[in-house]
Coordinates of C-alpha atoms in Angstrom, one line a residue:
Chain F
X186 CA 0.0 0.0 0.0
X187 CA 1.4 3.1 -1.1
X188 CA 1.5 5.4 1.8
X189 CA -0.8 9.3 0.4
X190 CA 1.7 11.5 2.1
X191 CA 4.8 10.3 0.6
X192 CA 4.8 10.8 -3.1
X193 CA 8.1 11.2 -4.6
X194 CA 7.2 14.0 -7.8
X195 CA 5.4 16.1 -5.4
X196 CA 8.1 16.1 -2.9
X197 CA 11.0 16.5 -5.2
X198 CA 8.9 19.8 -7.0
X199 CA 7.9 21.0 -3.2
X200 CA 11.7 20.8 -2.5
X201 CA 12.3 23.0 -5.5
X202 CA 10.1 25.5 -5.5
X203 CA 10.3 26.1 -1.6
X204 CA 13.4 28.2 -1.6
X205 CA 11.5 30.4 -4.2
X206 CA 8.6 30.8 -3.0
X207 CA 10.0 31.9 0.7
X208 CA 12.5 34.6 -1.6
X209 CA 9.5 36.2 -3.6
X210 CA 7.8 36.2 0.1
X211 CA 10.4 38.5 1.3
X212 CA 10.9 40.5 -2.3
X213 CA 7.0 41.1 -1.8
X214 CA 7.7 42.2 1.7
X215 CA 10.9 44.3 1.3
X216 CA 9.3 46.1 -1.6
X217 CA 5.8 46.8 0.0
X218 CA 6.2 50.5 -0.6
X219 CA 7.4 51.2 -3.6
X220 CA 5.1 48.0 -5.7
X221 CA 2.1 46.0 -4.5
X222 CA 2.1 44.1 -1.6
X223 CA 3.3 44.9 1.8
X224 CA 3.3 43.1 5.4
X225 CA 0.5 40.5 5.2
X226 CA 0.6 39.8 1.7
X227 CA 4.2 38.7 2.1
X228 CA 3.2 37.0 5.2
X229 CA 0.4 35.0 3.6
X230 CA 3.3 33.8 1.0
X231 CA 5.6 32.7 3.3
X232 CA 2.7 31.0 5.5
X233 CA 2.0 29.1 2.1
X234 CA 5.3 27.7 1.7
X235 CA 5.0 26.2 4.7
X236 CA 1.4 24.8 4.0
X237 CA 2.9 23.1 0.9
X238 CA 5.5 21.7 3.3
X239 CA 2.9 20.2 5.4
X240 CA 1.1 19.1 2.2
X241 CA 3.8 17.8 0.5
X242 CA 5.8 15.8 3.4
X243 CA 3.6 15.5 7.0
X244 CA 3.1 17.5 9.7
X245 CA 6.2 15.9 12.0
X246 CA 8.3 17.0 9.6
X247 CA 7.2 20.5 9.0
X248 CA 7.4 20.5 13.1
X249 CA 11.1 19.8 13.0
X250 CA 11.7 22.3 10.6
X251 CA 9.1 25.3 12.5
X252 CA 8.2 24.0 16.0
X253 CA 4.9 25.2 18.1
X254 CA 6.9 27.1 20.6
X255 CA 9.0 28.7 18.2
X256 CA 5.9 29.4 16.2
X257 CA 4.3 30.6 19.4
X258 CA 6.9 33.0 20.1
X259 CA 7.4 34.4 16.2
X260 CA 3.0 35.2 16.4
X261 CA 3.9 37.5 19.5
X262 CA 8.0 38.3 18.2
X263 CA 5.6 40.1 15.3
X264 CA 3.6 42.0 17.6
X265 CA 6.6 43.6 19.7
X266 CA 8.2 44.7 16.1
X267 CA 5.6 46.7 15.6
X268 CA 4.4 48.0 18.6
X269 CA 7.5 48.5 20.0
X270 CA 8.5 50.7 16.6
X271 CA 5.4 52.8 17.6
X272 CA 6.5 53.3 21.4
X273 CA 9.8 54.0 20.4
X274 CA 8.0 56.9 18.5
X275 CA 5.7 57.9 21.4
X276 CA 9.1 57.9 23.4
X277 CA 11.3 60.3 21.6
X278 CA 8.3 62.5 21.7
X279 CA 6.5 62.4 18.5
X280 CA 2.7 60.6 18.3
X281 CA 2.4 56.7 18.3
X282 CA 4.1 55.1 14.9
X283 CA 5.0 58.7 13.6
X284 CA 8.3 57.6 12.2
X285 CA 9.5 60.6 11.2
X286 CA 11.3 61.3 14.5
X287 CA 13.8 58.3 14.3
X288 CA 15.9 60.5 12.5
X289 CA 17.1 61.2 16.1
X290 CA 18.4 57.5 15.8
X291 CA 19.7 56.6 12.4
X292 CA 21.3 59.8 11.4
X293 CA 19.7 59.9 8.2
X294 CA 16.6 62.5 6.8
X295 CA 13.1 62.6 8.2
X296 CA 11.7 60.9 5.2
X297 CA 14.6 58.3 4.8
X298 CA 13.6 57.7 8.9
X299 CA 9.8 57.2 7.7
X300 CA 10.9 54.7 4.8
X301 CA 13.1 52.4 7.1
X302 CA 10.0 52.9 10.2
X303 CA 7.4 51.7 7.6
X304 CA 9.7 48.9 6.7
X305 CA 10.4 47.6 10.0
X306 CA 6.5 48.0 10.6
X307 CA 5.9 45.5 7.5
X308 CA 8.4 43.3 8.5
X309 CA 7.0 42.3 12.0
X310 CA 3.0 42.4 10.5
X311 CA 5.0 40.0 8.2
X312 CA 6.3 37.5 10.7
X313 CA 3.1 37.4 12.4
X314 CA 0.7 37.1 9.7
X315 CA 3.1 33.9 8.7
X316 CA 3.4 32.5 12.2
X317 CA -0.5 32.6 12.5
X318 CA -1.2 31.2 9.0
X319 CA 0.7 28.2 10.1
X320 CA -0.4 27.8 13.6
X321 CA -4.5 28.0 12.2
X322 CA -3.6 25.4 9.2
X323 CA -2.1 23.0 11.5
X324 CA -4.7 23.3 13.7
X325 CA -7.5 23.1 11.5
X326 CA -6.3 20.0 9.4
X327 CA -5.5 18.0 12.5
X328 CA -8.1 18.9 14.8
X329 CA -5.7 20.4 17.4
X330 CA -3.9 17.0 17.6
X331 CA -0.7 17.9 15.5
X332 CA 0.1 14.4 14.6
X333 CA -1.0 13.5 11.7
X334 CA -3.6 15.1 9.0
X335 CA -7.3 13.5 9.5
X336 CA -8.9 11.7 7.1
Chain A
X269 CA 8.3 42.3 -35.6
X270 CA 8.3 42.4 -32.1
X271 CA 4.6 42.6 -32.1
X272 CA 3.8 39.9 -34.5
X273 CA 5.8 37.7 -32.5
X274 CA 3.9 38.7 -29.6
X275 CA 0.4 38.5 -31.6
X276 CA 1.6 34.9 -32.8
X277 CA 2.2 33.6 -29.0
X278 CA -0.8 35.0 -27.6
X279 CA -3.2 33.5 -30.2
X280 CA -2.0 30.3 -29.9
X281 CA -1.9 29.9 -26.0
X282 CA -5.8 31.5 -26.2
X283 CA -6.3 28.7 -28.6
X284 CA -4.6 26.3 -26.2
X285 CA -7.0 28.0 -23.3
X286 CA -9.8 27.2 -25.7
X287 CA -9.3 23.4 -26.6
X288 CA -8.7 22.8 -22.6
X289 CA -11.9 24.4 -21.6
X290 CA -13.4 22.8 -23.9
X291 CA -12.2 19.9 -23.3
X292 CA -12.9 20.1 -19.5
X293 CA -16.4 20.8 -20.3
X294 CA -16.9 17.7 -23.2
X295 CA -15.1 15.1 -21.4
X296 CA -16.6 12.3 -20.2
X297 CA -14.9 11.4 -16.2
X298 CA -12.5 12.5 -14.2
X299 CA -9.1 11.5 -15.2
X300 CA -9.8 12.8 -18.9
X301 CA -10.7 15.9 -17.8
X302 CA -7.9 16.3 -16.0
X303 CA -5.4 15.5 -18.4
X304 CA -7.1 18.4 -20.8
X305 CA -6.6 21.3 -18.7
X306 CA -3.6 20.1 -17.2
X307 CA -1.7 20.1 -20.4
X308 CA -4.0 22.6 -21.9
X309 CA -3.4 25.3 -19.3
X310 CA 0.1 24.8 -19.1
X311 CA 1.0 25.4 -22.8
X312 CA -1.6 28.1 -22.6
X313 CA -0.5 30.2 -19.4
X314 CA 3.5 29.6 -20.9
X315 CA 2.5 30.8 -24.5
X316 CA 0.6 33.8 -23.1
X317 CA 3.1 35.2 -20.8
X318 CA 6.0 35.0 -23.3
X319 CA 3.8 36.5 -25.5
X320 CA 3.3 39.4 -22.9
X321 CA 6.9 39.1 -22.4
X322 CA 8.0 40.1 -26.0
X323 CA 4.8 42.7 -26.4
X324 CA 6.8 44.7 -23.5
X325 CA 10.2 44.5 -25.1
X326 CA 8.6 47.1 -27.6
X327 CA 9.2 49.8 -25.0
X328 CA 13.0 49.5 -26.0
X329 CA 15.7 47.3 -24.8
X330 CA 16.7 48.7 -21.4
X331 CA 17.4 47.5 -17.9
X332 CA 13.9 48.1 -16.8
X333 CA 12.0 46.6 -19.8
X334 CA 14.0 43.4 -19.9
X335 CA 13.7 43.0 -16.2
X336 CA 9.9 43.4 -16.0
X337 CA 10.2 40.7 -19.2
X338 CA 12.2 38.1 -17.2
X339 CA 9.6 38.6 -14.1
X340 CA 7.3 37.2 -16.7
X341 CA 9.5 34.7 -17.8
X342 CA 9.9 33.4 -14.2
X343 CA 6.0 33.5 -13.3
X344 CA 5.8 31.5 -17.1
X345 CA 7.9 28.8 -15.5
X346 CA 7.0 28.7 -12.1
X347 CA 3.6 27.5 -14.1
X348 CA 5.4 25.4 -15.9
X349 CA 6.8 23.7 -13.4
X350 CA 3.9 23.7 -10.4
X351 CA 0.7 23.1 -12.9
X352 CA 1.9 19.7 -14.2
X353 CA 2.6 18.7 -10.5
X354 CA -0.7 19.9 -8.9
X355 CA -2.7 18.2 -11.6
X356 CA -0.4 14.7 -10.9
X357 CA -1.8 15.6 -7.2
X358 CA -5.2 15.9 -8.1
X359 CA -5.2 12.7 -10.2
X360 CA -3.1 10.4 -7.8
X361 CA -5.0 11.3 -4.7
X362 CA -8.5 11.1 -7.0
X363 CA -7.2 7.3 -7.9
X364 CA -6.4 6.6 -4.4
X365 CA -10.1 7.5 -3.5
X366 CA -11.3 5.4 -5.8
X367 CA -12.7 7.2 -8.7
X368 CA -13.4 5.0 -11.4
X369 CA -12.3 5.8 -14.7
X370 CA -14.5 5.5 -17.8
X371 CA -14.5 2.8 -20.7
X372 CA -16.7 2.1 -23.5
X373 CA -19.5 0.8 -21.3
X374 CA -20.0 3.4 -19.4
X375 CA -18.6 4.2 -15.7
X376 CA -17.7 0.7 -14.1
X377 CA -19.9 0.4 -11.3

C-alpha cells in the first residue's frame, strides 16, 4: 500500500520551488512600498510555503523544521516589532508610529527615517501574519492534535 | 516584428486555453478531464506570458524593460513547473479515492 503522504514528484517539486517561493515572500515584503504588496501579503506567501510543506511531506516533519513554541513565540516576536516601533516613536516625543522622529536614531533624513520605520513595521506584521497562518492550518487540518492530517 | 511575434504567441496559448476548456467541459470522467486542462493550461499560461513578455520589449531594450520581461518569464515557468505537479496531485489522490475511470461501457460500477 502506497503510503498518500509520501509521493516522490510532489516532494522533489515541493523541494524545488520552496526556496523560491519563501525569496518572492520576502521580495514582496521588502518592496511593499514602492510595488504591490506589503506586510500580510508577504506574510500569507511565506505561511503558504510552509502549508505546501505540510502538504507535501507531514506534519512531524514541517514541526522539525518550525516548531509550536518557536511558532508561538514568532506570532507574538511580530507583535513587539511593531508595537515596539510605535512606542519607540511615542518615546522620543513624536505621536504613536510617527516615524519621522527616528531621524534622532539613524542619522539619516526625516523621510529616509519614515521609509526604514514603515519597513520595519511591515516586516513584524509580516512574521506574524506567517506564524498565524501556520499555527490555524495545523490546527485546523489536524483537529488540534498535531500528529498527523485527519482523514 | 516584435509585435507579431507577440500576436503569434498570444493567439496560440488562447487557442490552447480554448481546446482545454473545452475539453474540461466535453469530457466524459474525471481522469480525462484532468489531463485536458492540465496540459491545456500549461502550454496556454507559458505561451501567453511569453507572449506578454516580448509585447513589453517594444518599449526599448533597457534595464527596466528586460527586467519586467524576465519577471514574466519566471511566473511562465513557475507555471510550468507547479501546474503539471498539482494536476499529478489531483489525479493520484482522485485514484487513491477510488474514482473510477470511464471505458466504453460506461462508468464501471
Amino acid at each position: 500500500m502506497i503510503n498518500r503522504f509520501e509521493n516522490i514528484i510532489i516532494q522533489t517539486i515541493s523541494r524545488l520551488l520552496i526556496p523560491p517561493i519563501q525569496l518572492y515572500a520576502l521580495y514582496v515584503i521588502a518592496h511593499g512600498h514602492y510595488s504591490p504588496g506589503g506586510g500580510f501579503q508577504g506574510g500569507c506567501i511565506l505561511g503558504a510555503s510552509f502549508i505546501l510543506m505540510v502538504i507535501a511531506y507531514d506534519i512531524k516533519e514541517t514541526k522539525r523544521m518550525i516548531s509550536e513554541k518557536i511558532n508561538t513565540i514568532f506570532i507574538s516576536l511580530g507583535v513587539i516589532i511593531y508595537s515596539g516601533i510605535g512606542a519607540v516613536c511615542l518615546i522620543l516625543g513624536a505621536d504613536y508610529l510617527d516615524y519621522g522622529i527616528l531621524n534622532k536614531i539613524f542619522s539619516v533624513s526625516p523621510a529616509k527615517a519614515r521609509a526604514l520605520g514603515t519597513f520595519g513595521v511591515e516586516i513584524g506584521v509580516g512574521i506574524t501574519v506567517m506564524a498565524v497562518m501556520v499555527s490555524i492550518f495545523l490546527n485546523l487540518v489536524s483537529g488540534g492534535e498535531h500528529e498527523e492530517a485527519q482523514e | 516584428m516584435l509585435t507579431t511575434l507577440a500576436i503569434i504567441f498570444i493567439a496560440t496559448g488562447v487557442f490552447f486555453f480554448t481546446t482545454a476548456t473545452i475539453g474540461l467541459i466535453r469530457f466524459p470522467d474525471f481522469y480525462c478531464r484532468m489531463q485536458a486542462t492540465g496540459k491545456g493550461d500549461t502550454l496556454g499560461a507559458l505561451l501567453s506570458l511569453a507572449g506578454l513578455a516580448l509585447y513589453y520589449l517594444n518599449n526599448g531594450f533597457s534595464l527596466p524593460t528586460i527586467l519586467i520581461s524576465i519577471k514574466v518569464m519566471f511566473i511562465a515557468i513557475f507555471i510550468f513547473i507547479a501546474n503539471p505537479t498539482a494536476t499529478h496531485a489531483i489525479t493520484k489522490s482522485g485514484l487513491e479515492c477510488g474514482v473510477k475511470p470511464w471505458t466504453k461501457e460506461g462508468i464501471q460500477k
